[in-house]
mmCIF file with all atom_site columns, C-alpha atoms in Angstrom:
data_model
loop_
_atom_site.group_PDB
_atom_site.id
_atom_site.type_symbol
_atom_site.label_atom_id
_atom_site.label_alt_id
_atom_site.label_comp_id
_atom_site.label_asym_id
_atom_site.label_entity_id
_atom_site.label_seq_id
_atom_site.pdbx_PDB_ins_code
_atom_site.Cartn_x
_atom_site.Cartn_y
_atom_site.Cartn_z
_atom_site.occupancy
_atom_site.B_iso_or_equiv
_atom_site.pdbx_formal_charge
_atom_site.auth_seq_id
_atom_site.auth_comp_id
_atom_site.auth_asym_id
_atom_site.auth_atom_id
_atom_site.pdbx_PDB_model_num
ATOM 1   C CA . UNK I 1 1  ? 6.326   -24.956 -3.867  1.00 42.00 ? 146 UNK I CA 1
ATOM 2   C CA . UNK I 1 2  ? 4.385   -28.315 -3.895  1.00 43.00 ? 147 UNK I CA 1
ATOM 3   C CA . UNK I 1 3  ? 1.333   -28.929 -5.877  1.00 44.00 ? 148 UNK I CA 1
ATOM 4   C CA . UNK I 1 4  ? -1.643  -28.756 -3.606  1.00 46.00 ? 149 UNK I CA 1
ATOM 5   C CA . UNK I 1 5  ? -0.057  -26.317 -1.307  1.00 44.00 ? 150 UNK I CA 1
ATOM 6   C CA . UNK I 1 6  ? -0.517  -23.277 -3.739  1.00 50.00 ? 151 UNK I CA 1
ATOM 7   C CA . UNK I 1 7  ? -3.205  -21.319 -2.109  1.00 65.00 ? 152 UNK I CA 1
ATOM 8   C CA . UNK I 1 8  ? -4.650  -18.853 -4.921  1.00 74.00 ? 153 UNK I CA 1
ATOM 9   C CA . UNK I 1 9  ? -5.195  -15.429 -3.948  1.00 78.00 ? 154 UNK I CA 1
ATOM 10  C CA . UNK I 1 10 ? -8.637  -14.124 -4.734  1.00 84.00 ? 155 UNK I CA 1
ATOM 11  C CA . UNK I 1 11 ? -8.324  -10.673 -6.311  1.00 82.00 ? 156 UNK I CA 1
ATOM 12  C CA . UNK I 1 12 ? -11.852 -9.766  -4.898  1.00 86.00 ? 157 UNK I CA 1
ATOM 13  C CA . UNK I 1 13 ? -10.647 -10.469 -1.284  1.00 90.00 ? 158 UNK I CA 1
ATOM 14  C CA . UNK I 1 14 ? -6.987  -9.692  -1.342  1.00 93.00 ? 159 UNK I CA 1
ATOM 15  C CA . UNK I 1 15 ? -5.900  -6.568  0.748   1.00 94.00 ? 160 UNK I CA 1
ATOM 16  C CA . UNK I 1 16 ? -2.931  -4.404  1.013   1.00 90.00 ? 161 UNK I CA 1
ATOM 17  C CA . UNK I 1 17 ? -1.962  -3.216  4.471   1.00 89.00 ? 162 UNK I CA 1
ATOM 18  C CA . UNK I 1 18 ? 0.573   -1.032  6.155   1.00 85.00 ? 163 UNK I CA 1
ATOM 19  C CA . UNK I 1 19 ? 1.087   -1.676  9.889   1.00 84.00 ? 164 UNK I CA 1
ATOM 20  C CA . UNK I 1 20 ? 2.615   1.644   10.599  1.00 78.00 ? 165 UNK I CA 1
ATOM 21  C CA . UNK I 1 21 ? 1.561   5.125   9.577   1.00 76.00 ? 166 UNK I CA 1
ATOM 22  C CA . UNK I 1 22 ? 2.845   6.158   6.198   1.00 66.00 ? 167 UNK I CA 1
ATOM 23  C CA . UNK I 1 23 ? 4.470   9.316   7.679   1.00 64.00 ? 168 UNK I CA 1
ATOM 24  C CA . UNK I 1 24 ? 6.867   7.061   9.396   1.00 57.00 ? 169 UNK I CA 1
ATOM 25  C CA . UNK I 1 25 ? 8.278   5.880   6.175   1.00 56.00 ? 170 UNK I CA 1
ATOM 26  C CA . UNK I 1 26 ? 10.022  9.255   5.477   1.00 51.00 ? 171 UNK I CA 1
ATOM 27  C CA . UNK I 1 27 ? 10.962  10.105  9.067   1.00 48.00 ? 172 UNK I CA 1
ATOM 28  C CA . UNK I 1 28 ? 14.135  8.066   8.877   1.00 45.00 ? 173 UNK I CA 1
ATOM 29  C CA . UNK I 1 29 ? 15.374  9.419   5.599   1.00 45.00 ? 174 UNK I CA 1
ATOM 30  C CA . UNK I 1 30 ? 18.607  11.178  6.072   1.00 45.00 ? 175 UNK I CA 1
ATOM 31  C CA . UNK I 1 31 ? 19.287  9.575   9.518   1.00 46.00 ? 176 UNK I CA 1
ATOM 32  C CA . UNK I 1 32 ? 22.418  7.422   9.885   1.00 44.00 ? 177 UNK I CA 1
ATOM 33  C CA . UNK F 2 1  ? 2.904   -2.839  1.871   1.00 85.00 ? 250 UNK F CA 1
ATOM 34  C CA . UNK F 2 2  ? 1.910   -6.199  3.254   1.00 89.00 ? 251 UNK F CA 1
ATOM 35  C CA . UNK F 2 3  ? -0.435  -8.369  1.184   1.00 90.00 ? 252 UNK F CA 1
ATOM 36  C CA . UNK F 2 4  ? -2.936  -10.659 2.763   1.00 93.00 ? 253 UNK F CA 1
ATOM 37  C CA . UNK F 2 5  ? -5.582  -12.917 1.524   1.00 92.00 ? 254 UNK F CA 1
ATOM 38  C CA . UNK F 2 6  ? -8.411  -11.191 3.198   1.00 93.00 ? 255 UNK F CA 1
ATOM 39  C CA . UNK F 2 7  ? -9.060  -8.638  5.901   1.00 93.00 ? 256 UNK F CA 1
ATOM 40  C CA . UNK F 2 8  ? -9.560  -11.407 8.292   1.00 93.00 ? 257 UNK F CA 1
ATOM 41  C CA . UNK F 2 9  ? -6.071  -12.704 7.703   1.00 93.00 ? 258 UNK F CA 1
ATOM 42  C CA . UNK F 2 10 ? -4.837  -9.286  8.644   1.00 94.00 ? 259 UNK F CA 1
ATOM 43  C CA . UNK F 2 11 ? -6.438  -9.406  11.938  1.00 95.00 ? 260 UNK F CA 1
ATOM 44  C CA . UNK F 2 12 ? -5.008  -12.946 12.558  1.00 94.00 ? 261 UNK F CA 1
ATOM 45  C CA . UNK F 2 13 ? -1.442  -11.590 12.014  1.00 94.00 ? 262 UNK F CA 1
ATOM 46  C CA . UNK F 2 14 ? 0.398   -11.624 15.397  1.00 94.00 ? 263 UNK F CA 1
ATOM 47  C CA . UNK F 2 15 ? 2.003   -8.126  14.673  1.00 92.00 ? 264 UNK F CA 1
ATOM 48  C CA . UNK F 2 16 ? -1.230  -6.543  13.735  1.00 93.00 ? 265 UNK F CA 1
ATOM 49  C CA . UNK F 2 17 ? -1.398  -3.069  14.803  1.00 90.00 ? 266 UNK F CA 1
ATOM 50  C CA . UNK F 2 18 ? -5.071  -2.173  15.812  1.00 90.00 ? 267 UNK F CA 1
ATOM 51  C CA . UNK F 2 19 ? -4.433  1.466   14.964  1.00 87.00 ? 268 UNK F CA 1
ATOM 52  C CA . UNK F 2 20 ? -3.809  0.516   11.360  1.00 87.00 ? 269 UNK F CA 1
ATOM 53  C CA . UNK F 2 21 ? -7.334  -0.808  10.801  1.00 89.00 ? 270 UNK F CA 1
ATOM 54  C CA . UNK F 2 22 ? -7.989  2.029   8.255   1.00 84.00 ? 271 UNK F CA 1
ATOM 55  C CA . UNK F 2 23 ? -4.914  0.916   6.289   1.00 85.00 ? 272 UNK F CA 1
ATOM 56  C CA . UNK F 2 24 ? -6.459  -2.498  5.251   1.00 90.00 ? 273 UNK F CA 1
ATOM 57  C CA . UNK F 2 25 ? -7.406  -1.678  1.573   1.00 91.00 ? 274 UNK F CA 1
ATOM 58  C CA . UNK F 2 26 ? -8.388  -3.924  -1.282  1.00 93.00 ? 275 UNK F CA 1
ATOM 59  C CA . UNK F 2 27 ? -5.576  -4.596  -3.693  1.00 92.00 ? 276 UNK F CA 1
ATOM 60  C CA . UNK F 2 28 ? -8.065  -3.703  -6.516  1.00 93.00 ? 277 UNK F CA 1
ATOM 61  C CA . UNK F 2 29 ? -8.305  -0.134  -5.129  1.00 91.00 ? 278 UNK F CA 1
ATOM 62  C CA . UNK F 2 30 ? -4.633  0.065   -4.873  1.00 90.00 ? 279 UNK F CA 1
ATOM 63  C CA . UNK F 2 31 ? -4.215  -0.671  -8.408  1.00 91.00 ? 280 UNK F CA 1
ATOM 64  C CA . UNK F 2 32 ? -7.030  1.569   -9.496  1.00 91.00 ? 281 UNK F CA 1
ATOM 65  C CA . UNK F 2 33 ? -6.100  4.677   -7.584  1.00 90.00 ? 282 UNK F CA 1
ATOM 66  C CA . UNK F 2 34 ? -2.292  4.429   -7.262  1.00 90.00 ? 283 UNK F CA 1
ATOM 67  C CA . UNK F 2 35 ? -0.227  1.662   -8.775  1.00 92.00 ? 284 UNK F CA 1
ATOM 68  C CA . UNK F 2 36 ? -2.139  1.629   -12.049 1.00 93.00 ? 285 UNK F CA 1
ATOM 69  C CA . UNK F 2 37 ? -2.488  5.277   -12.540 1.00 93.00 ? 286 UNK F CA 1
ATOM 70  C CA . UNK F 2 38 ? 0.149   7.349   -10.983 1.00 93.00 ? 287 UNK F CA 1
ATOM 71  C CA . UNK F 2 39 ? 3.332   8.037   -13.146 1.00 94.00 ? 288 UNK F CA 1
ATOM 72  C CA . UNK F 2 40 ? 5.397   7.359   -10.082 1.00 92.00 ? 289 UNK F CA 1
ATOM 73  C CA . UNK F 2 41 ? 4.652   3.763   -10.688 1.00 93.00 ? 290 UNK F CA 1
ATOM 74  C CA . UNK F 2 42 ? 3.546   3.467   -14.299 1.00 96.00 ? 291 UNK F CA 1
ATOM 75  C CA . UNK F 2 43 ? 6.746   5.258   -15.639 1.00 96.00 ? 292 UNK F CA 1
ATOM 76  C CA . UNK F 2 44 ? 9.568   3.270   -13.692 1.00 94.00 ? 293 UNK F CA 1
ATOM 77  C CA . UNK F 2 45 ? 10.917  1.889   -16.892 1.00 95.00 ? 294 UNK F CA 1
ATOM 78  C CA . UNK F 2 46 ? 11.265  5.432   -18.465 1.00 96.00 ? 295 UNK F CA 1
ATOM 79  C CA . UNK F 2 47 ? 14.845  6.278   -19.082 1.00 97.00 ? 296 UNK F CA 1
ATOM 80  C CA . UNK F 2 48 ? 14.292  9.735   -17.507 1.00 96.00 ? 297 UNK F CA 1
ATOM 81  C CA . UNK F 2 49 ? 12.437  8.274   -14.475 1.00 95.00 ? 298 UNK F CA 1
ATOM 82  C CA . UNK F 2 50 ? 14.797  9.402   -11.810 1.00 93.00 ? 299 UNK F CA 1
ATOM 83  C CA . UNK F 2 51 ? 15.097  12.944  -13.237 1.00 94.00 ? 300 UNK F CA 1
ATOM 84  C CA . UNK F 2 52 ? 11.328  13.096  -13.200 1.00 94.00 ? 301 UNK F CA 1
ATOM 85  C CA . UNK F 2 53 ? 10.739  11.303  -9.952  1.00 90.00 ? 302 UNK F CA 1
ATOM 86  C CA . UNK F 2 54 ? 9.468   14.328  -7.985  1.00 90.00 ? 303 UNK F CA 1
ATOM 87  C CA . UNK F 2 55 ? 7.202   15.272  -10.757 1.00 92.00 ? 304 UNK F CA 1
ATOM 88  C CA . UNK F 2 56 ? 5.801   11.611  -11.128 1.00 92.00 ? 305 UNK F CA 1
ATOM 89  C CA . UNK F 2 57 ? 5.176   11.550  -7.313  1.00 88.00 ? 306 UNK F CA 1
ATOM 90  C CA . UNK F 2 58 ? 3.079   14.807  -7.305  1.00 88.00 ? 307 UNK F CA 1
ATOM 91  C CA . UNK F 2 59 ? -0.114  12.934  -7.287  1.00 88.00 ? 308 UNK F CA 1
ATOM 92  C CA . UNK F 2 60 ? 0.746   10.575  -4.479  1.00 86.00 ? 309 UNK F CA 1
ATOM 93  C CA . UNK F 2 61 ? -0.722  12.655  -1.568  1.00 83.00 ? 310 UNK F CA 1
ATOM 94  C CA . UNK F 2 62 ? -4.114  13.116  -3.452  1.00 87.00 ? 311 UNK F CA 1
ATOM 95  C CA . UNK F 2 63 ? -4.460  9.453   -4.386  1.00 87.00 ? 312 UNK F CA 1
ATOM 96  C CA . UNK F 2 64 ? -3.667  8.323   -0.778  1.00 83.00 ? 313 UNK F CA 1
ATOM 97  C CA . UNK F 2 65 ? -6.318  10.735  0.433   1.00 83.00 ? 314 UNK F CA 1
ATOM 98  C CA . UNK F 2 66 ? -8.887  9.304   -1.963  1.00 86.00 ? 315 UNK F CA 1
ATOM 99  C CA . UNK F 2 67 ? -7.808  5.749   -1.416  1.00 85.00 ? 316 UNK F CA 1
ATOM 100 C CA . UNK F 2 68 ? -8.022  6.264   2.597   1.00 82.00 ? 317 UNK F CA 1
ATOM 101 C CA . UNK F 2 69 ? -11.059 8.557   2.391   1.00 82.00 ? 318 UNK F CA 1
ATOM 102 C CA . UNK F 2 70 ? -9.069  11.241  4.242   1.00 78.00 ? 319 UNK F CA 1
ATOM 103 C CA . UNK F 2 71 ? -7.867  8.913   7.096   1.00 80.00 ? 320 UNK F CA 1
ATOM 104 C CA . UNK F 2 72 ? -5.362  10.475  9.291   1.00 79.00 ? 321 UNK F CA 1
ATOM 105 C CA . UNK F 2 73 ? -3.377  7.351   9.204   1.00 78.00 ? 322 UNK F CA 1
ATOM 106 C CA . UNK F 2 74 ? -2.361  8.124   5.643   1.00 75.00 ? 323 UNK F CA 1
ATOM 107 C CA . UNK F 2 75 ? -1.091  11.600  6.074   1.00 71.00 ? 324 UNK F CA 1
ATOM 108 C CA . UNK F 2 76 ? 2.367   11.988  4.701   1.00 67.00 ? 325 UNK F CA 1
ATOM 109 C CA . UNK F 2 77 ? 3.382   14.421  7.344   1.00 64.00 ? 326 UNK F CA 1
#
């Protein structure tokens, strides 16, 4: 990481995101 | 969970799924309602964490419902 390229994350605007429905996380459990 | 600098950055992401609009949530809310409060996350260093994993996860559906304000996208089943 070079100085000057570090882009600080603003905790007031930072977001979390899931692109797929949460129910999809568990649908593959147990599948081979 | 993907982390983005802002909601606008999520929309600029080439793989953004428009159906997931309701899944864009401030990190502060995640910490306040889920990661900073649920034993599923706060007790991960406990020696008996795995033995109590189900117990620790019991509050997750309700926390997600509150975080998402009841959005269908967040239903676990």
